[in-house]
Short mmCIF file of C-alpha atoms and ligand atoms in Angstrom, two decimals:
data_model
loop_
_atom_site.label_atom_id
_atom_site.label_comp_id
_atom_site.label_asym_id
_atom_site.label_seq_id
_atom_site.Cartn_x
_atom_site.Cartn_y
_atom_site.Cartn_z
CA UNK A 984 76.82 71.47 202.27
CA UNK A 985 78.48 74.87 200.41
CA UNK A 986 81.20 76.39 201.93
CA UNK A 987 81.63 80.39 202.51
CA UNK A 988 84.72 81.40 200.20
CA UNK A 989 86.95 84.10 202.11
CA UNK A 990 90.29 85.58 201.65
CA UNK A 991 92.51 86.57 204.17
CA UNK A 992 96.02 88.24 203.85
CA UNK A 993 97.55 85.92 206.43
CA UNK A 994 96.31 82.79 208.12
CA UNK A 995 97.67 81.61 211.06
CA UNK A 996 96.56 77.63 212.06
CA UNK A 997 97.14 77.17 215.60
CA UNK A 998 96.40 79.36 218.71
CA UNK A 999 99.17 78.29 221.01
CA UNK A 1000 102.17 80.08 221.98
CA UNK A 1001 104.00 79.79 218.27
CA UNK A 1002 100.51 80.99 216.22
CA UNK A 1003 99.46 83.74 219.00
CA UNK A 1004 103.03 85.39 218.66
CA UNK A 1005 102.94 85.29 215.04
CA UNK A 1006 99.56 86.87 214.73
CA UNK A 1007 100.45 89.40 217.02
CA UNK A 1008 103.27 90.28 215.56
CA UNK A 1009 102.20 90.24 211.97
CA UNK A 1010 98.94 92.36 212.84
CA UNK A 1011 101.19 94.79 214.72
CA UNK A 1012 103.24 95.35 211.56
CA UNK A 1013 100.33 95.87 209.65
CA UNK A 1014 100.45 92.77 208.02
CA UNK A 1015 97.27 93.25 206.16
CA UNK A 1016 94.06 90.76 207.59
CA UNK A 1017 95.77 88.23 210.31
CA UNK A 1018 93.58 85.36 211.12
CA UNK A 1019 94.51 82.52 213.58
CA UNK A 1020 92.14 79.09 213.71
CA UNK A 1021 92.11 77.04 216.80
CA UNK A 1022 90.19 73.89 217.09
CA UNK A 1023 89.75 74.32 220.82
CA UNK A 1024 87.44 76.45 222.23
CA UNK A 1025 90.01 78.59 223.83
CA UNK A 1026 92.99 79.84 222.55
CA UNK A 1027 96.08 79.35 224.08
CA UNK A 1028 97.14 75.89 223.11
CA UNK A 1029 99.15 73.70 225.97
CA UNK A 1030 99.73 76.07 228.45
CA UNK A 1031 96.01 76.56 228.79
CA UNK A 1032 95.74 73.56 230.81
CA UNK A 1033 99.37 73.42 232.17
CA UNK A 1034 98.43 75.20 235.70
CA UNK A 1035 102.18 75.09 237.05
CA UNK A 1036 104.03 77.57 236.96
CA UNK A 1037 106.95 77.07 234.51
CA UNK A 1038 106.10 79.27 231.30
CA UNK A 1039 107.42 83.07 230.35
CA UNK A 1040 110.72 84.19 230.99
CA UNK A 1041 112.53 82.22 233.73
CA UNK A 1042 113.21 85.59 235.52
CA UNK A 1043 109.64 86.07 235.82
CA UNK A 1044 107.76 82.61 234.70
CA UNK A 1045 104.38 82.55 235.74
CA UNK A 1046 101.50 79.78 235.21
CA UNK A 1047 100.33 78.55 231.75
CA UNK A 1048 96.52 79.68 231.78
CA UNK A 1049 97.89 83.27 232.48
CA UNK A 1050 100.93 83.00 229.98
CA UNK A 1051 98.26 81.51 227.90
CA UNK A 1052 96.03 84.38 228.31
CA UNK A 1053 98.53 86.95 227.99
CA UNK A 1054 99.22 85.86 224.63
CA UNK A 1055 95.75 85.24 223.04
CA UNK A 1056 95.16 88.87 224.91
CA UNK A 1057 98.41 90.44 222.86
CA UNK A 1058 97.37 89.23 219.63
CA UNK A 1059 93.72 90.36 220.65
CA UNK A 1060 95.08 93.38 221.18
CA UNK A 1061 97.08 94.14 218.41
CA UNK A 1062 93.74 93.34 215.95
CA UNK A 1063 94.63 90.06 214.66
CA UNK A 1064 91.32 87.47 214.53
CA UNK A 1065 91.47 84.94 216.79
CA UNK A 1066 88.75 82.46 215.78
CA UNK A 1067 88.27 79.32 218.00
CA UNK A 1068 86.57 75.97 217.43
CA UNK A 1069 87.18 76.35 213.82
CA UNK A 1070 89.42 73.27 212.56
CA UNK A 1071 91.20 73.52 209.72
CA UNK A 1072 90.55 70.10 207.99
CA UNK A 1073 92.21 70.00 204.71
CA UNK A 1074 93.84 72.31 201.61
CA UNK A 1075 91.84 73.37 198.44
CA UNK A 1076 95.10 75.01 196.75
CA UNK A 1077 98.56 75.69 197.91
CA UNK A 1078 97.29 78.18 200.54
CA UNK A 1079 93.90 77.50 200.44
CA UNK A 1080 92.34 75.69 203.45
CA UNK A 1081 89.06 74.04 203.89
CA UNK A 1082 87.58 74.69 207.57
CA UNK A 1083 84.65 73.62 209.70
CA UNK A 1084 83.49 75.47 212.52
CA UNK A 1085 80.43 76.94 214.00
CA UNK A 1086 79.13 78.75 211.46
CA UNK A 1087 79.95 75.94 209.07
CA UNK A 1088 82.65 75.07 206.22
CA UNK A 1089 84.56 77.79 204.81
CA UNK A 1090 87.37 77.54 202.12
CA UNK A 1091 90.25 80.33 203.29
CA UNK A 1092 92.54 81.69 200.72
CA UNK A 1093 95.42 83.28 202.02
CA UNK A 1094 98.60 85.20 200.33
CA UNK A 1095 100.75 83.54 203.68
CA UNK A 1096 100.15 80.65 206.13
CA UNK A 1097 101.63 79.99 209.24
CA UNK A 1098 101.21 76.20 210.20
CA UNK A 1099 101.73 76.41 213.95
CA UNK A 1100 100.01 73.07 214.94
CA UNK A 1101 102.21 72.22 217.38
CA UNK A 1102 103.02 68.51 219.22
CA UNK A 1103 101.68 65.97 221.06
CA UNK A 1104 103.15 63.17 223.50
CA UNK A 1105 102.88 59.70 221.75
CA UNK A 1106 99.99 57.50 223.07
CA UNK A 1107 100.10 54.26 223.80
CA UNK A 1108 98.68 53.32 220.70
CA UNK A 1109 101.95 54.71 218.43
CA UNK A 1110 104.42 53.43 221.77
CA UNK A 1111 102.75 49.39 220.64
CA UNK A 1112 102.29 49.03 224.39
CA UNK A 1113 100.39 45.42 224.18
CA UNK A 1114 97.66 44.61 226.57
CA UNK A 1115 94.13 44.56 226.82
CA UNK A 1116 92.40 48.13 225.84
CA UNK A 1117 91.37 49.33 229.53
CA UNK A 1118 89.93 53.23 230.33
CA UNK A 1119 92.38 55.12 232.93
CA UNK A 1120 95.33 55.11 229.66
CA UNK A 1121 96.17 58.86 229.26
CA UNK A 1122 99.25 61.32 228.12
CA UNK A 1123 100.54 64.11 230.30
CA UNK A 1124 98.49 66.58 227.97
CA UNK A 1125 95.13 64.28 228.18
CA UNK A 1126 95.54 64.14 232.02
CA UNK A 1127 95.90 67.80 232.24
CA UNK A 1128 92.99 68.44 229.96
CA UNK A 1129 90.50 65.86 232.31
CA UNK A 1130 91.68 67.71 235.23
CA UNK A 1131 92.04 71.42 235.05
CA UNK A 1132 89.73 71.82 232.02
CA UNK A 1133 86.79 69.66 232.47
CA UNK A 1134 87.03 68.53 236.24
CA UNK A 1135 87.02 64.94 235.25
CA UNK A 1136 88.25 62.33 238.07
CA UNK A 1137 91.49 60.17 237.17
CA UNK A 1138 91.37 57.56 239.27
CA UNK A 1139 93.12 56.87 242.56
CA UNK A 1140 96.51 54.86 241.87
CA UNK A 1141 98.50 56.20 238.83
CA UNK A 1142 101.70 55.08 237.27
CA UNK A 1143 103.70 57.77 235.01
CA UNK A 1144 105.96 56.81 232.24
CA UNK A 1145 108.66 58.78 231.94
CA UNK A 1146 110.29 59.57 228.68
CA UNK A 1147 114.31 59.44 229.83
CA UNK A 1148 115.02 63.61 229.34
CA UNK A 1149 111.46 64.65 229.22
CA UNK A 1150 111.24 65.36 232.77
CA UNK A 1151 109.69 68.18 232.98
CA UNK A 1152 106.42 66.81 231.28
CA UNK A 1153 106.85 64.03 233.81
CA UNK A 1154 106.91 66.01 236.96
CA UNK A 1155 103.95 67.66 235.45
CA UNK A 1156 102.02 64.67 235.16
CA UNK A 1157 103.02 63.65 239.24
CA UNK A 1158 101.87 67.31 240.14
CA UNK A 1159 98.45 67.20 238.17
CA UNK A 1160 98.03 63.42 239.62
CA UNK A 1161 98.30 64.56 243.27
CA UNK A 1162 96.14 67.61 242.40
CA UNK A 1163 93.59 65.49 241.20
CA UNK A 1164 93.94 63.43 244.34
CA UNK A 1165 95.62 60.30 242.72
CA UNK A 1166 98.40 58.32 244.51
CA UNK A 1167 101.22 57.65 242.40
CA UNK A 1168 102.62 54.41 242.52
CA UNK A 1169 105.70 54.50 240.83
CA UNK A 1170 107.76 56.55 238.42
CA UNK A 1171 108.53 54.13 235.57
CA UNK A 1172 111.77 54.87 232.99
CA UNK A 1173 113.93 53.18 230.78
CA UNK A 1174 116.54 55.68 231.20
CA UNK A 1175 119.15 54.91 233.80
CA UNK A 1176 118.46 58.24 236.13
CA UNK A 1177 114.63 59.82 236.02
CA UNK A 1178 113.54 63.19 236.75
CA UNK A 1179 115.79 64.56 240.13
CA UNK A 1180 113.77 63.73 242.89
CA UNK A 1181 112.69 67.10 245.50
CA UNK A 1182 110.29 67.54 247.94
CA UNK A 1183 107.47 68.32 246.10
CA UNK A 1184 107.99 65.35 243.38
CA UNK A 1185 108.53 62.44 246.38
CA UNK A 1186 107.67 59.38 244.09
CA UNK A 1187 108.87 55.68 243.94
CA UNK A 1188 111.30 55.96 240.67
CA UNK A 1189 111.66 52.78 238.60
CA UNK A 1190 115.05 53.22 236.51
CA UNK A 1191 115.99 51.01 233.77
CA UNK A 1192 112.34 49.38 233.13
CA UNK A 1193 110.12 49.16 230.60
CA UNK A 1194 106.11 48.95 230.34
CA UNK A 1195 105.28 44.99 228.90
CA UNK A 1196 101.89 45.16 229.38
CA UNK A 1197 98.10 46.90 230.47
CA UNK A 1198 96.04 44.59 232.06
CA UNK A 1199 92.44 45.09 233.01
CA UNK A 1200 88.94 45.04 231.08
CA UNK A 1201 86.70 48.04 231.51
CA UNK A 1202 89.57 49.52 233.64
CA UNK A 1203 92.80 49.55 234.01
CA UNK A 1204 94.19 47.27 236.95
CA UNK A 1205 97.94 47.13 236.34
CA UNK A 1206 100.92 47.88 234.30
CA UNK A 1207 103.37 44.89 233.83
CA UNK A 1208 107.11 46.28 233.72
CA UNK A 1209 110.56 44.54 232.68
CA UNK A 1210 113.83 45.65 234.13
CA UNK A 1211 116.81 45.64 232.27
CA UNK A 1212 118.03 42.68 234.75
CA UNK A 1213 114.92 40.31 233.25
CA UNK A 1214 112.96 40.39 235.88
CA UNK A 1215 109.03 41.80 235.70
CA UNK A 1216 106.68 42.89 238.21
CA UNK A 1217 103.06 43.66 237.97
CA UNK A 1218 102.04 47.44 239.64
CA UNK A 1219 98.93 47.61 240.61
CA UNK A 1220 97.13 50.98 239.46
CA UNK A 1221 94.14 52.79 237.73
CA UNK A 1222 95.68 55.08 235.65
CA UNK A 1223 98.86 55.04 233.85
CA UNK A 1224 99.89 57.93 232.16
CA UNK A 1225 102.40 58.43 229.43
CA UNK A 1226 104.36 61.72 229.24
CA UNK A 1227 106.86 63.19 226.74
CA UNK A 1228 107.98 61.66 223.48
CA UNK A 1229 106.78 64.02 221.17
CA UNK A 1230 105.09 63.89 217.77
CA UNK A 1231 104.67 66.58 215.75
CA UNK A 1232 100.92 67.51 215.05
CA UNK A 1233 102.02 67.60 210.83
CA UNK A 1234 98.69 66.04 209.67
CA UNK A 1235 97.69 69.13 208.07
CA UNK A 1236 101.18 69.51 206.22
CA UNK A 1237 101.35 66.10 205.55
CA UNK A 1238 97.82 66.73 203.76
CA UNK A 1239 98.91 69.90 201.75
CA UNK A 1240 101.40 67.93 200.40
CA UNK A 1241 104.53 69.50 202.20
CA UNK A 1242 107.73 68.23 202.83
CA UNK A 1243 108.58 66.47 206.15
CA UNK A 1244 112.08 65.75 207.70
CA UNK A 1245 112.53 62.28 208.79
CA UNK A 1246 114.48 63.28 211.89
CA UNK A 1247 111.67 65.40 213.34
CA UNK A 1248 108.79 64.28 211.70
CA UNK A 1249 107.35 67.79 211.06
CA UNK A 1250 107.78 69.99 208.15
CA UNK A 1251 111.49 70.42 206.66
CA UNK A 1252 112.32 74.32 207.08
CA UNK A 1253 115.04 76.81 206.31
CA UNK A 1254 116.22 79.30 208.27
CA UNK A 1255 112.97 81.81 207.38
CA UNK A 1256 110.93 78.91 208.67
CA UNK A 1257 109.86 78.52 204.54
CA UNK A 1258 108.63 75.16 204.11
CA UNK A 1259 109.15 73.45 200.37
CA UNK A 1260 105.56 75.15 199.49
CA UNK A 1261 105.75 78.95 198.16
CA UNK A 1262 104.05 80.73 201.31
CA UNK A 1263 103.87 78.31 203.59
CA UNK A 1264 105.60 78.81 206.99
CA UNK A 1265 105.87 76.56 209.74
CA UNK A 1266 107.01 77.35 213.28
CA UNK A 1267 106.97 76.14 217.12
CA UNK A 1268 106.46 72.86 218.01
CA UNK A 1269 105.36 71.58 215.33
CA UNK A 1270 108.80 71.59 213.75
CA UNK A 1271 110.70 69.96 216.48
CA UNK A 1272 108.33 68.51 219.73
CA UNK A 1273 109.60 69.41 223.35
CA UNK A 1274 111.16 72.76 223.44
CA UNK A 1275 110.01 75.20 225.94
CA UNK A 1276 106.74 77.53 225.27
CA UNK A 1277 109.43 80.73 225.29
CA UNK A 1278 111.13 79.13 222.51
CA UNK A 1279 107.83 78.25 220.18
CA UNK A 1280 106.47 82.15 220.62
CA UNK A 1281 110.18 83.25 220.01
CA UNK A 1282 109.85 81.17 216.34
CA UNK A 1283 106.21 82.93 216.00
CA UNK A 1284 107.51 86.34 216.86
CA UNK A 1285 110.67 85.39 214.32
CA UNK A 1286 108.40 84.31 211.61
CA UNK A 1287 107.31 87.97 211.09
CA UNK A 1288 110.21 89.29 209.01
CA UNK A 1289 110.17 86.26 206.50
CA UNK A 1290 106.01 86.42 205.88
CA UNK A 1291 106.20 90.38 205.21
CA UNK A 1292 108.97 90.08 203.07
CA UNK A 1293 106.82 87.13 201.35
CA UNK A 1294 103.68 89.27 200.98
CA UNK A 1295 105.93 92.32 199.60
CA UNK A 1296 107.15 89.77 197.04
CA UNK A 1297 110.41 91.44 197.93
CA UNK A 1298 112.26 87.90 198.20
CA UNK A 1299 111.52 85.23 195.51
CA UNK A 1300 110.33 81.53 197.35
CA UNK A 1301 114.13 79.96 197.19
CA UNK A 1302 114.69 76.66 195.44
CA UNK A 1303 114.73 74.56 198.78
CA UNK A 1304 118.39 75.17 199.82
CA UNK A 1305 120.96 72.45 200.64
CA UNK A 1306 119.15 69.79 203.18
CA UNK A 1307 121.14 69.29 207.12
CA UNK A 1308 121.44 65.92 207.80
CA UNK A 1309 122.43 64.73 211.07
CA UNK A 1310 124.74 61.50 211.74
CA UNK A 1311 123.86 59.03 215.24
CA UNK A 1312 123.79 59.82 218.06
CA UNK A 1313 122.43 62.56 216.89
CA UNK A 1314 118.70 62.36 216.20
CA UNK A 1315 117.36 65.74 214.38
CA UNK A 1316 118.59 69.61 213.77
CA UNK A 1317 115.98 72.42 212.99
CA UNK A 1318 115.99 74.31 211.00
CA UNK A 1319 117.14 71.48 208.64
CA UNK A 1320 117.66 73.38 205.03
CA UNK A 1321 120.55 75.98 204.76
CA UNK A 1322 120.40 78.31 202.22
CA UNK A 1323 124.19 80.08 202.06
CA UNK A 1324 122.52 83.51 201.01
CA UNK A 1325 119.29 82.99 203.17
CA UNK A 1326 119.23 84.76 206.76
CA UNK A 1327 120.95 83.37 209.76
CA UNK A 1328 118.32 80.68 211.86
CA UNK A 1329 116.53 82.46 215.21
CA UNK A 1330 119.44 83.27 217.55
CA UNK A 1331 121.54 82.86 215.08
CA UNK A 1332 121.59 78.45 215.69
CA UNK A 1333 120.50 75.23 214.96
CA UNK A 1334 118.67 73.02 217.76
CA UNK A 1335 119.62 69.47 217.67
CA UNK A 1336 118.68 66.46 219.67
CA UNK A 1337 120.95 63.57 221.16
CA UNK A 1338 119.97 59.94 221.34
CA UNK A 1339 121.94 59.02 224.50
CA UNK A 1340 124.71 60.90 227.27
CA UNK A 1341 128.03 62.62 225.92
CA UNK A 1342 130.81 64.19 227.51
CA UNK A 1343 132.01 66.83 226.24
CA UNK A 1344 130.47 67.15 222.67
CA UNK A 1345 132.03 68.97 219.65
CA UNK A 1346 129.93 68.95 216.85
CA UNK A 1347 131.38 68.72 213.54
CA UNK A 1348 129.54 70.59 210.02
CA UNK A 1349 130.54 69.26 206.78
CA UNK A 1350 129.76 69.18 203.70
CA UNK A 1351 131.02 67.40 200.59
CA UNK A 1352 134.26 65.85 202.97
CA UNK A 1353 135.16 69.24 203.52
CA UNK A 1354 134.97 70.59 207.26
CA UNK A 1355 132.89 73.95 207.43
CA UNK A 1356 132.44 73.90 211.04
CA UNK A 1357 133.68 72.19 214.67
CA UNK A 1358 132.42 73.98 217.93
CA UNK A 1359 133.09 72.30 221.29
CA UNK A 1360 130.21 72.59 223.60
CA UNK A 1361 130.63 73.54 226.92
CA UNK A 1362 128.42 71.00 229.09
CA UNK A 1363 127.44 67.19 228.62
CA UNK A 1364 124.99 66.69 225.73
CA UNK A 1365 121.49 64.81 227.43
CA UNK A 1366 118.80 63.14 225.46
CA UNK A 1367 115.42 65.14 225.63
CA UNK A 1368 117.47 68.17 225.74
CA UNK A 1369 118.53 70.53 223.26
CA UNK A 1370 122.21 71.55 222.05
CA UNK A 1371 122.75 73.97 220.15
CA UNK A 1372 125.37 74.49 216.85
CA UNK A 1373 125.73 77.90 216.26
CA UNK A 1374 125.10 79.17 212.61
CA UNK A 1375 128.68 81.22 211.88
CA UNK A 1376 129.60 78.35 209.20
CA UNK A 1377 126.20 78.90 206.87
CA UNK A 1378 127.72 81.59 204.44
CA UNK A 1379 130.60 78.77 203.80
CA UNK A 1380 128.11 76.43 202.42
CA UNK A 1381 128.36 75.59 198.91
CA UNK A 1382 124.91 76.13 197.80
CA UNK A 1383 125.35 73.67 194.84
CA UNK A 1384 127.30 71.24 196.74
CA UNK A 1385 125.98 68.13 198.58
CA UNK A 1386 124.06 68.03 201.59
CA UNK A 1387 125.88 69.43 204.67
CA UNK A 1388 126.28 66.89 207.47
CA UNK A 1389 126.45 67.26 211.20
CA UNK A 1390 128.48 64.21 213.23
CA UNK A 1391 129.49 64.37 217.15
CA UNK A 1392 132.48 63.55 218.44
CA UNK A 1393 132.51 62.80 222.39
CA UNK A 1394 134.36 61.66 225.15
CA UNK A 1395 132.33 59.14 226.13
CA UNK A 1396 131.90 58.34 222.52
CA UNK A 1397 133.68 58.67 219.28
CA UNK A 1398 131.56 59.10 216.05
CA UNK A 1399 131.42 61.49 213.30
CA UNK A 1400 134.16 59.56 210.65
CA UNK A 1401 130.87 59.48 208.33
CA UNK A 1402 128.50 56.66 208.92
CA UNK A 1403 124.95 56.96 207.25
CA UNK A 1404 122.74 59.39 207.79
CA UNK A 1405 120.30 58.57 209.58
CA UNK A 1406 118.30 62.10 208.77
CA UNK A 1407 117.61 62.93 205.51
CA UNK A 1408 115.55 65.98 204.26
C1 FAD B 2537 102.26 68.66 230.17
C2 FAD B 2537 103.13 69.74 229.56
C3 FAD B 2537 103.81 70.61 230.39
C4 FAD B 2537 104.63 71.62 229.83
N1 FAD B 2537 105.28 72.46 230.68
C5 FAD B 2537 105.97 73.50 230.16
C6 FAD B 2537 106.57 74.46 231.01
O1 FAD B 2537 106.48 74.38 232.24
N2 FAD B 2537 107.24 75.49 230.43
C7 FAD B 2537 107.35 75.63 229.08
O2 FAD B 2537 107.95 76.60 228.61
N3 FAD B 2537 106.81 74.72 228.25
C8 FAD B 2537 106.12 73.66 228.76
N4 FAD B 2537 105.54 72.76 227.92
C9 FAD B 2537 105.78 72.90 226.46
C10 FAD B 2537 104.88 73.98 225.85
O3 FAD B 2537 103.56 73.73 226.21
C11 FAD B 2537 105.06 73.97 224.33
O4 FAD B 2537 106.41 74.31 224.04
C12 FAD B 2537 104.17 75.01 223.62
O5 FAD B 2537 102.83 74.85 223.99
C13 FAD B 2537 104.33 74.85 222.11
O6 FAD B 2537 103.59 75.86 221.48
P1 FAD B 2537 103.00 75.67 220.01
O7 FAD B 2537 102.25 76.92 219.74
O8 FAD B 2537 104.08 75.27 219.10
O9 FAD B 2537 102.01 74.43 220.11
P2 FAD B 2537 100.71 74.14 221.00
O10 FAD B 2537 100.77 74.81 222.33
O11 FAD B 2537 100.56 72.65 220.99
O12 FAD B 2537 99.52 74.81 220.18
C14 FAD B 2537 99.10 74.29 218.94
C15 FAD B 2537 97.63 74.63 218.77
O13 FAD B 2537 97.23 74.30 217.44
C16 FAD B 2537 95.89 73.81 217.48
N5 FAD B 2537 95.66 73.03 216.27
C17 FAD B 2537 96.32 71.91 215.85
N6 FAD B 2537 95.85 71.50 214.67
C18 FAD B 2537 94.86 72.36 214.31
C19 FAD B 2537 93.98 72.46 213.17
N7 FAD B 2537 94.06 71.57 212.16
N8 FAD B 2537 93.08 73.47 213.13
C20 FAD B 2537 93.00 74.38 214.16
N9 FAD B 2537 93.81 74.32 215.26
C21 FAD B 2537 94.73 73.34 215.33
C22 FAD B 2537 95.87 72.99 218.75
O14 FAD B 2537 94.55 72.78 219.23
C23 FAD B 2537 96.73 73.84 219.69
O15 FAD B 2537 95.94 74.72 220.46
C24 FAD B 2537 104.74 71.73 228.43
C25 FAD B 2537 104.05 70.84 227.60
C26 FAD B 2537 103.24 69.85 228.16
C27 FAD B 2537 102.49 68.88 227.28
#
């Protein structure tokens, strides 16, 4: 089957909160032809189906279909293409992508592309749950998508995982369970304290214990769990449903060839959100899984400055910068390439992730031995939640020096003297 050849100035792939705010932006500065690809048939991405409320500005937040809509309706508005059902399956050239939609294959050329594919919750499949292969095995985003999109049932008895720090995604799940008219039977975490318990969220929480098994042919009939202690019990449900643990969505970069960071799995970035690839941007979730839906359009509203300046030709595609690399407990930092002479990160900081509790946190930057950097942070670091380094020491980077390296020192834990790496870009 031919494909339709087109050329756009900037393609957008990915209509959630990240790829609507960068179209919207872009086509509002007269960024030439903006075009955004969704695979879904609406655009809008995970809020569309997230019906709490929970999304916008915490002032004002409102539910996701509406902050969903308000965003597709912005970008509408300010003449960028939104084109949905259209998947973008694969790269012809450095920004050329193949596509398949309703009105067939195309091949897109653009002069800048905005990879905003966002992030997923791990299945049960990538967790190596074992077990027998039962229906009623679902993800916070899958349950949402069987209830409030396409009025599917979900059973009667549900267990959620939680992922220890991902509570919100986990209250979400209970909420969409009891709209759906489930019962949940327990809360499930390996964490040693799950999501705060409060009137609405009344569930039976399960600290310190881990899934061993699905059992149940056709459907689901239990999940098997192990507490730390040893000892296992067998819950007897329907539906289990695994929330948080994100992965980022980077097939698509992964296919074009572009570089990923280990720590967050999704494309390595600088502070212009310039991925190793000459016009290739990446933003929201797809660089770092989890943050808020404020924070991912922030990125796509953000990415605006760095694409024009691209298509101007104003700023030549920099060699890759120095890499960040991160030292345990620390997990990840994004951006996670510094470029001394580049532009300060969104807000002006890094976003890094924690692997486990730490009281009072000071983060130390360094590069080559040499300290650039230590900021004390004023509240307890928690995994699942973000901390932030702020970016003052970047300038003091020695763009030909090694990589800079990021250690935390704690009360509750002392690190940083310069064990491996366990991120490297
Ligand atoms: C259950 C749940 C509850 C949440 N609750 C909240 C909350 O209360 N408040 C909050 O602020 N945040 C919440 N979040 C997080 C929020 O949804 C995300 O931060 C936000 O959606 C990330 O935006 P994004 O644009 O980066 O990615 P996404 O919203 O994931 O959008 C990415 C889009 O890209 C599309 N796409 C991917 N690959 C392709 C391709 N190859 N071709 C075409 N299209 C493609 C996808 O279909 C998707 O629509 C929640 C998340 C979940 C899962």
């Amino acid at each position: 089957m031919s494909r339709t050849e087109r050329a756009v100035d900037v393609l957008v792939v990915g209509a959630g909160p990240a790829g609507l705010a960068a179209a919207t932006h872009l086509a509002a500065a007269r960024a030439g032809r903006v075009e955004v690809l969704e695979r879904e048939q609406e655009p809008g991405g995970i809020p569309r189906h997230s019906h709490h409320r929970g999304f916008g500005p915490r002032h004002r937040p409102t539910t996701g279909p509406c902050y969903a809509k308000r965003l597709a309706d912005a970008a509408l508005a300010a003449g960028a293409a939104v084109r949905t059902g259209v998947t973008a399956t694969g790269w012809a050239g450095p920004r050329t992508l193949d596509t398949t939609g309703p009105h067939g294959l195309e091949r897109l050329t653009a002069a800048a592309v905005v990879l905003a594919t966002g992030a997923r919750e791990r299945p049960r499949s990538a967790r190596l749950v074992p077990g027998t292969r039962p229906a009623g095995v679902l993800t916070t985003g899958e349950l949402q998508q069987a209830v409030h999109v396409h009025g599917q049932p979900v059973g009667s008895h549900a267990v959620v995982v939680a992922t220890p720090g991902d509570d919100a995604v986990a209250r979400a799940a209970v909420d969409t369970l009891r709209t759906a008219g489930a019962h949940v039977v327990a809360l499930v975490t390996e964490g040693t304290r799950g999501p705060l318990p409060s009137p609405r969220h009344r569930f039976p929480l399960l600290t310190g214990s881990t899934v061993v098994e699905l059992t149940g042919h056709g459907r689901l009939t239990g999940v098997r769990i192990r507490g730390d202690d040893g000892r296992g019990a067998l819950l007897d449900c329907d539906t289990v449903v695994f929330t948080g643990d994100w992965i980022p969505e980077h097939e698509l970069a992964r296919r074009g060839g572009i570089a990923l960071a280990p720590g967050t799995r999704g494309p390595a970035v600088d502070t212009a959100f310039r991925t190793a690839v000459p016009g290739v941007f990446a933003v929201g979730n797809l660089l770092h899984g989890g943050e808020p839906a404020v924070g991912a359009a922030a990125e796509g509203r953000g990415v605006t400055g760095p694409v024009l300046a691209h298509l101007a030709g104003t700023e030549p595609w920099p060699g890759g910068g120095v890499p960040i690399l991160v030292e345990p407990p620390l997990l990840w930092a994004a951006p996670n390439r510094v470029d001394p002479d580049g532009p300060p990160p969104l807000g002006e900081r890094f976003t890094l992730r924690v692997a486990e509790r730490l009281s009072a946190p000071v983060l130390v930057v360094r590069q080559d031995g040499r300290v650039l950097e230590r900021q004390r942070l004023p509240h307890t670091a928690l995994p699942g939640r973000p901390l932030h380094l702020r970016a003052r020491w970047t300038a003091a980077a020695d763009p030909g020096g090694g990589p800079v390296r990021v250690s935390v020192m704690s009360d509750s834990r002392r690190t940083g003297a310069g064990g491996p790496p366990i991120l490297a870009v």
